[in-house]
Amino acid sequence: MPFPPPSRTPWGVRRRSLIVSAASAAVLAGCSAAPDSKAGGGSTSVSARARARAARDSEALLRQYDAVLAAHPALTERLRPLRAEVAAHAAAFTEGASGGGTATGSPSATASASTSPEVPADERSALAALATAERGLADRRAKELLDVPGELARLLAGVSAAGSAHAYLLTEGEK
């Protein structure tokens, strides 16, 4: 007796949920962690510089999301959860930095920080530009985590994984 053909279950939704869930779990584990207090004097300054750079990078990415949302309001539903995670990443990096953080949750707070990035005229190109930015930042963070101590390395790893998942989700509609 032959086996019945496999069901036509939409695997993309399950795969997407799995990727986002795994990335979110990694980020939440990293975001809730306190900064390294046991680090030595030299590694503290390395951590502080890396944290400040990561916060600036996340805030720049957040501005890019805001610019795309302003130029292409039809993408709001698709980009809102990704933008919220990027805002959480920026907050996580500024939380552990000395001197407090900035308000990264609202579009107006990030838009005033600098000029808006260029946004392609069509939605597909705008999504591709966001995916490229997410992928590039995720790659830089994955390399950088080798040079920082414990908790910050875990945070960078989680945020890097989330960025890779975001890049995948941004390009998924093309297939």
PDB file of C-alpha atoms in Angstrom:
ATOM      1  CA  MET A   1       0.000   0.000   0.000  1.00  0.00           C
ATOM      2  CA  PRO A   2       1.553   3.362  -1.015  1.00  0.00           C
ATOM      3  CA  PHE A   3       2.040   6.113   1.505  1.00  0.00           C
ATOM      4  CA  PRO A   4      -0.230   9.141   1.153  1.00  0.00           C
ATOM      5  CA  PRO A   5       1.461  12.315  -0.137  1.00  0.00           C
ATOM      6  CA  PRO A   6       2.670  14.743   2.512  1.00  0.00           C
ATOM      7  CA  SER A   7       0.206  17.392   3.576  1.00  0.00           C
ATOM      8  CA  ARG A   8       0.601  20.881   2.120  1.00  0.00           C
ATOM      9  CA  THR A   9       1.111  22.496   5.500  1.00  0.00           C
ATOM     10  CA  PRO A  10       2.677  25.978   5.137  1.00  0.00           C
ATOM     11  CA  TRP A  11       6.129  25.301   6.556  1.00  0.00           C
ATOM     12  CA  GLY A  12       7.184  28.929   6.164  1.00  0.00           C
ATOM     13  CA  VAL A  13       5.027  30.038   9.068  1.00  0.00           C
ATOM     14  CA  ARG A  14       6.345  27.346  11.363  1.00  0.00           C
ATOM     15  CA  ARG A  15       9.939  27.953  10.309  1.00  0.00           C
ATOM     16  CA  ARG A  16       9.505  31.705  10.812  1.00  0.00           C
ATOM     17  CA  SER A  17       7.987  31.185  14.238  1.00  0.00           C
ATOM     18  CA  LEU A  18      10.818  28.881  15.216  1.00  0.00           C
ATOM     19  CA  ILE A  19      13.517  31.304  14.079  1.00  0.00           C
ATOM     20  CA  VAL A  20      11.937  34.321  15.741  1.00  0.00           C
ATOM     21  CA  SER A  21      11.245  32.373  18.933  1.00  0.00           C
ATOM     22  CA  ALA A  22      14.803  31.094  19.158  1.00  0.00           C
ATOM     23  CA  ALA A  23      16.274  34.512  18.430  1.00  0.00           C
ATOM     24  CA  SER A  24      13.943  36.200  20.910  1.00  0.00           C
ATOM     25  CA  ALA A  25      14.790  33.688  23.618  1.00  0.00           C
ATOM     26  CA  ALA A  26      18.498  34.290  23.081  1.00  0.00           C
ATOM     27  CA  VAL A  27      18.010  38.042  23.150  1.00  0.00           C
ATOM     28  CA  LEU A  28      15.847  37.943  26.249  1.00  0.00           C
ATOM     29  CA  ALA A  29      18.466  35.881  28.025  1.00  0.00           C
ATOM     30  CA  GLY A  30      21.096  38.420  27.043  1.00  0.00           C
ATOM     31  CA  CYS A  31      18.935  41.500  27.606  1.00  0.00           C
ATOM     32  CA  SER A  32      18.071  40.566  31.152  1.00  0.00           C
ATOM     33  CA  ALA A  33      21.676  40.010  32.101  1.00  0.00           C
ATOM     34  CA  ALA A  34      23.559  42.541  34.165  1.00  0.00           C
ATOM     35  CA  PRO A  35      26.760  44.014  32.798  1.00  0.00           C
ATOM     36  CA  ASP A  36      30.033  42.340  33.667  1.00  0.00           C
ATOM     37  CA  SER A  37      31.035  43.628  37.066  1.00  0.00           C
ATOM     38  CA  LYS A  38      33.937  41.218  37.478  1.00  0.00           C
ATOM     39  CA  ALA A  39      35.793  42.467  34.419  1.00  0.00           C
ATOM     40  CA  GLY A  40      39.175  44.008  34.947  1.00  0.00           C
ATOM     41  CA  GLY A  41      40.007  47.655  34.338  1.00  0.00           C
ATOM     42  CA  GLY A  42      41.088  47.173  30.730  1.00  0.00           C
ATOM     43  CA  SER A  43      38.187  44.950  29.768  1.00  0.00           C
ATOM     44  CA  THR A  44      35.718  47.372  31.353  1.00  0.00           C
ATOM     45  CA  SER A  45      36.731  50.084  28.902  1.00  0.00           C
ATOM     46  CA  VAL A  46      36.585  47.560  26.056  1.00  0.00           C
ATOM     47  CA  SER A  47      33.103  46.578  27.215  1.00  0.00           C
ATOM     48  CA  ALA A  48      32.006  50.190  27.560  1.00  0.00           C
ATOM     49  CA  ARG A  49      33.221  51.056  24.058  1.00  0.00           C
ATOM     50  CA  ALA A  50      31.647  47.926  22.568  1.00  0.00           C
ATOM     51  CA  ARG A  51      28.362  48.615  24.376  1.00  0.00           C
ATOM     52  CA  ALA A  52      28.297  52.242  23.214  1.00  0.00           C
ATOM     53  CA  ARG A  53      29.056  51.193  19.623  1.00  0.00           C
ATOM     54  CA  ALA A  54      26.356  48.513  19.727  1.00  0.00           C
ATOM     55  CA  ALA A  55      23.832  51.028  21.086  1.00  0.00           C
ATOM     56  CA  ARG A  56      24.701  53.530  18.323  1.00  0.00           C
ATOM     57  CA  ASP A  57      24.422  50.790  15.691  1.00  0.00           C
ATOM     58  CA  SER A  58      21.023  49.685  16.994  1.00  0.00           C
ATOM     59  CA  GLU A  59      19.787  53.275  17.115  1.00  0.00           C
ATOM     60  CA  ALA A  60      20.963  53.830  13.520  1.00  0.00           C
ATOM     61  CA  LEU A  61      19.139  50.663  12.457  1.00  0.00           C
ATOM     62  CA  LEU A  62      16.060  51.885  14.310  1.00  0.00           C
ATOM     63  CA  ARG A  63      16.229  55.169  12.359  1.00  0.00           C
ATOM     64  CA  GLN A  64      16.403  53.128   9.157  1.00  0.00           C
ATOM     65  CA  TYR A  65      13.263  51.201  10.155  1.00  0.00           C
ATOM     66  CA  ASP A  66      11.515  54.494  10.956  1.00  0.00           C
ATOM     67  CA  ALA A  67      12.491  55.972   7.589  1.00  0.00           C
ATOM     68  CA  VAL A  68      11.167  52.914   5.730  1.00  0.00           C
ATOM     69  CA  LEU A  69       7.940  53.005   7.733  1.00  0.00           C
ATOM     70  CA  ALA A  70       7.503  56.718   6.974  1.00  0.00           C
ATOM     71  CA  ALA A  71       8.107  56.159   3.253  1.00  0.00           C
ATOM     72  CA  HIS A  72       6.085  52.922   2.995  1.00  0.00           C
ATOM     73  CA  PRO A  73       3.225  52.881   5.532  1.00  0.00           C
ATOM     74  CA  ALA A  74       1.820  49.715   3.915  1.00  0.00           C
ATOM     75  CA  LEU A  75       4.751  47.813   5.482  1.00  0.00           C
ATOM     76  CA  THR A  76       3.792  48.807   9.036  1.00  0.00           C
ATOM     77  CA  GLU A  77       2.192  45.492   9.981  1.00  0.00           C
ATOM     78  CA  ARG A  78       5.171  43.524   8.687  1.00  0.00           C
ATOM     79  CA  LEU A  79       7.877  45.740  10.197  1.00  0.00           C
ATOM     80  CA  ARG A  80       6.344  46.686  13.558  1.00  0.00           C
ATOM     81  CA  PRO A  81       7.503  43.551  15.456  1.00  0.00           C
ATOM     82  CA  LEU A  82      11.007  43.728  13.983  1.00  0.00           C
ATOM     83  CA  ARG A  83      11.298  47.427  14.795  1.00  0.00           C
ATOM     84  CA  ALA A  84      10.154  46.746  18.363  1.00  0.00           C
ATOM     85  CA  GLU A  85      12.914  44.170  18.805  1.00  0.00           C
ATOM     86  CA  VAL A  86      15.533  46.564  17.424  1.00  0.00           C
ATOM     87  CA  ALA A  87      14.319  49.182  19.936  1.00  0.00           C
ATOM     88  CA  ALA A  88      14.654  46.593  22.708  1.00  0.00           C
ATOM     89  CA  HIS A  89      18.200  45.817  21.550  1.00  0.00           C
ATOM     90  CA  ALA A  90      19.164  49.498  21.659  1.00  0.00           C
ATOM     91  CA  ALA A  91      17.686  49.781  25.149  1.00  0.00           C
ATOM     92  CA  ALA A  92      19.546  46.662  26.313  1.00  0.00           C
ATOM     93  CA  PHE A  93      22.858  48.101  25.172  1.00  0.00           C
ATOM     94  CA  THR A  94      22.238  51.508  26.734  1.00  0.00           C
ATOM     95  CA  GLU A  95      20.952  49.989  30.010  1.00  0.00           C
ATOM     96  CA  GLY A  96      24.305  48.528  30.914  1.00  0.00           C
ATOM     97  CA  ALA A  97      26.288  51.580  29.830  1.00  0.00           C
ATOM     98  CA  SER A  98      27.317  54.139  32.388  1.00  0.00           C
ATOM     99  CA  GLY A  99      25.512  57.429  32.098  1.00  0.00           C
ATOM    100  CA  GLY A 100      22.097  55.955  31.308  1.00  0.00           C
ATOM    101  CA  GLY A 101      20.447  55.519  27.970  1.00  0.00           C
ATOM    102  CA  THR A 102      18.299  57.244  25.429  1.00  0.00           C
ATOM    103  CA  ALA A 103      14.662  56.858  24.629  1.00  0.00           C
ATOM    104  CA  THR A 104      14.675  54.509  21.676  1.00  0.00           C
ATOM    105  CA  GLY A 105      11.091  53.316  21.807  1.00  0.00           C
ATOM    106  CA  SER A 106       9.423  56.094  19.843  1.00  0.00           C
ATOM    107  CA  PRO A 107      10.040  57.065  16.242  1.00  0.00           C
ATOM    108  CA  SER A 108      10.306  60.755  17.158  1.00  0.00           C
ATOM    109  CA  ALA A 109      13.081  60.102  19.681  1.00  0.00           C
ATOM    110  CA  THR A 110      15.220  58.307  17.127  1.00  0.00           C
ATOM    111  CA  ALA A 111      14.378  60.536  14.184  1.00  0.00           C
ATOM    112  CA  SER A 112      15.667  63.619  15.972  1.00  0.00           C
ATOM    113  CA  ALA A 113      19.021  61.964  16.721  1.00  0.00           C
ATOM    114  CA  SER A 114      20.214  62.467  13.133  1.00  0.00           C
ATOM    115  CA  THR A 115      19.002  62.811   9.601  1.00  0.00           C
ATOM    116  CA  SER A 116      16.853  60.074   8.119  1.00  0.00           C
ATOM    117  CA  PRO A 117      18.572  57.528   5.895  1.00  0.00           C
ATOM    118  CA  GLU A 118      17.747  57.271   2.206  1.00  0.00           C
ATOM    119  CA  VAL A 119      14.854  54.930   1.463  1.00  0.00           C
ATOM    120  CA  PRO A 120      14.341  53.252  -1.916  1.00  0.00           C
ATOM    121  CA  ALA A 121      11.141  54.254  -3.700  1.00  0.00           C
ATOM    122  CA  ASP A 122       9.715  50.737  -4.008  1.00  0.00           C
ATOM    123  CA  GLU A 123       8.821  48.497  -1.069  1.00  0.00           C
ATOM    124  CA  ARG A 124      10.821  45.494  -2.247  1.00  0.00           C
ATOM    125  CA  SER A 125      14.038  47.506  -2.463  1.00  0.00           C
ATOM    126  CA  ALA A 126      13.329  49.125   0.908  1.00  0.00           C
ATOM    127  CA  LEU A 127      12.941  45.696   2.505  1.00  0.00           C
ATOM    128  CA  ALA A 128      16.123  44.493   0.802  1.00  0.00           C
ATOM    129  CA  ALA A 129      18.006  47.515   2.157  1.00  0.00           C
ATOM    130  CA  LEU A 130      16.750  46.761   5.684  1.00  0.00           C
ATOM    131  CA  ALA A 131      17.727  43.103   5.291  1.00  0.00           C
ATOM    132  CA  THR A 132      21.209  44.105   4.141  1.00  0.00           C
ATOM    133  CA  ALA A 133      21.587  46.442   7.119  1.00  0.00           C
ATOM    134  CA  GLU A 134      20.378  43.748   9.546  1.00  0.00           C
ATOM    135  CA  ARG A 135      22.677  41.106   8.048  1.00  0.00           C
ATOM    136  CA  GLY A 136      25.725  43.397   8.046  1.00  0.00           C
ATOM    137  CA  LEU A 137      25.176  44.440  11.644  1.00  0.00           C
ATOM    138  CA  ALA A 138      24.594  40.832  12.730  1.00  0.00           C
ATOM    139  CA  ASP A 139      27.858  39.797  11.095  1.00  0.00           C
ATOM    140  CA  ARG A 140      29.823  42.620  12.748  1.00  0.00           C
ATOM    141  CA  ARG A 141      28.360  41.750  16.132  1.00  0.00           C
ATOM    142  CA  ALA A 142      29.155  38.067  15.723  1.00  0.00           C
ATOM    143  CA  LYS A 143      32.806  38.973  15.103  1.00  0.00           C
ATOM    144  CA  GLU A 144      32.885  41.533  17.908  1.00  0.00           C
ATOM    145  CA  LEU A 145      31.573  39.176  20.575  1.00  0.00           C
ATOM    146  CA  LEU A 146      34.906  37.345  20.537  1.00  0.00           C
ATOM    147  CA  ASP A 147      36.619  40.434  21.974  1.00  0.00           C
ATOM    148  CA  VAL A 148      34.286  41.223  24.877  1.00  0.00           C
ATOM    149  CA  PRO A 149      33.723  39.519  28.226  1.00  0.00           C
ATOM    150  CA  GLY A 150      30.890  37.219  29.382  1.00  0.00           C
ATOM    151  CA  GLU A 151      27.522  38.942  29.667  1.00  0.00           C
ATOM    152  CA  LEU A 152      28.164  41.432  26.886  1.00  0.00           C
ATOM    153  CA  ALA A 153      29.312  38.602  24.599  1.00  0.00           C
ATOM    154  CA  ARG A 154      26.077  36.730  25.329  1.00  0.00           C
ATOM    155  CA  LEU A 155      24.044  39.865  24.629  1.00  0.00           C
ATOM    156  CA  LEU A 156      25.881  40.472  21.345  1.00  0.00           C
ATOM    157  CA  ALA A 157      25.377  36.823  20.353  1.00  0.00           C
ATOM    158  CA  GLY A 158      21.649  36.979  21.029  1.00  0.00           C
ATOM    159  CA  VAL A 159      21.186  40.269  19.208  1.00  0.00           C
ATOM    160  CA  SER A 160      23.288  38.999  16.306  1.00  0.00           C
ATOM    161  CA  ALA A 161      21.066  35.914  16.042  1.00  0.00           C
ATOM    162  CA  ALA A 162      17.969  38.109  16.120  1.00  0.00           C
ATOM    163  CA  GLY A 163      19.414  40.311  13.376  1.00  0.00           C
ATOM    164  CA  SER A 164      20.044  37.267  11.197  1.00  0.00           C
ATOM    165  CA  ALA A 165      16.465  36.143  11.768  1.00  0.00           C
ATOM    166  CA  HIS A 166      15.212  39.635  10.888  1.00  0.00           C
ATOM    167  CA  ALA A 167      17.209  39.571   7.640  1.00  0.00           C
ATOM    168  CA  TYR A 168      15.646  36.223   6.777  1.00  0.00           C
ATOM    169  CA  LEU A 169      12.132  37.453   7.544  1.00  0.00           C
ATOM    170  CA  LEU A 170      12.637  40.610   5.515  1.00  0.00           C
ATOM    171  CA  THR A 171      13.691  38.620   2.447  1.00  0.00           C
ATOM    172  CA  GLU A 172      11.259  35.710   2.902  1.00  0.00           C
ATOM    173  CA  GLY A 173       8.505  37.374   0.862  1.00  0.00           C
ATOM    174  CA  GLU A 174      10.698  37.362  -2.258  1.00  0.00           C
ATOM    175  CA  LYS A 175      10.587  33.569  -2.537  1.00  0.00           C
TER     176      LYS A 175
END
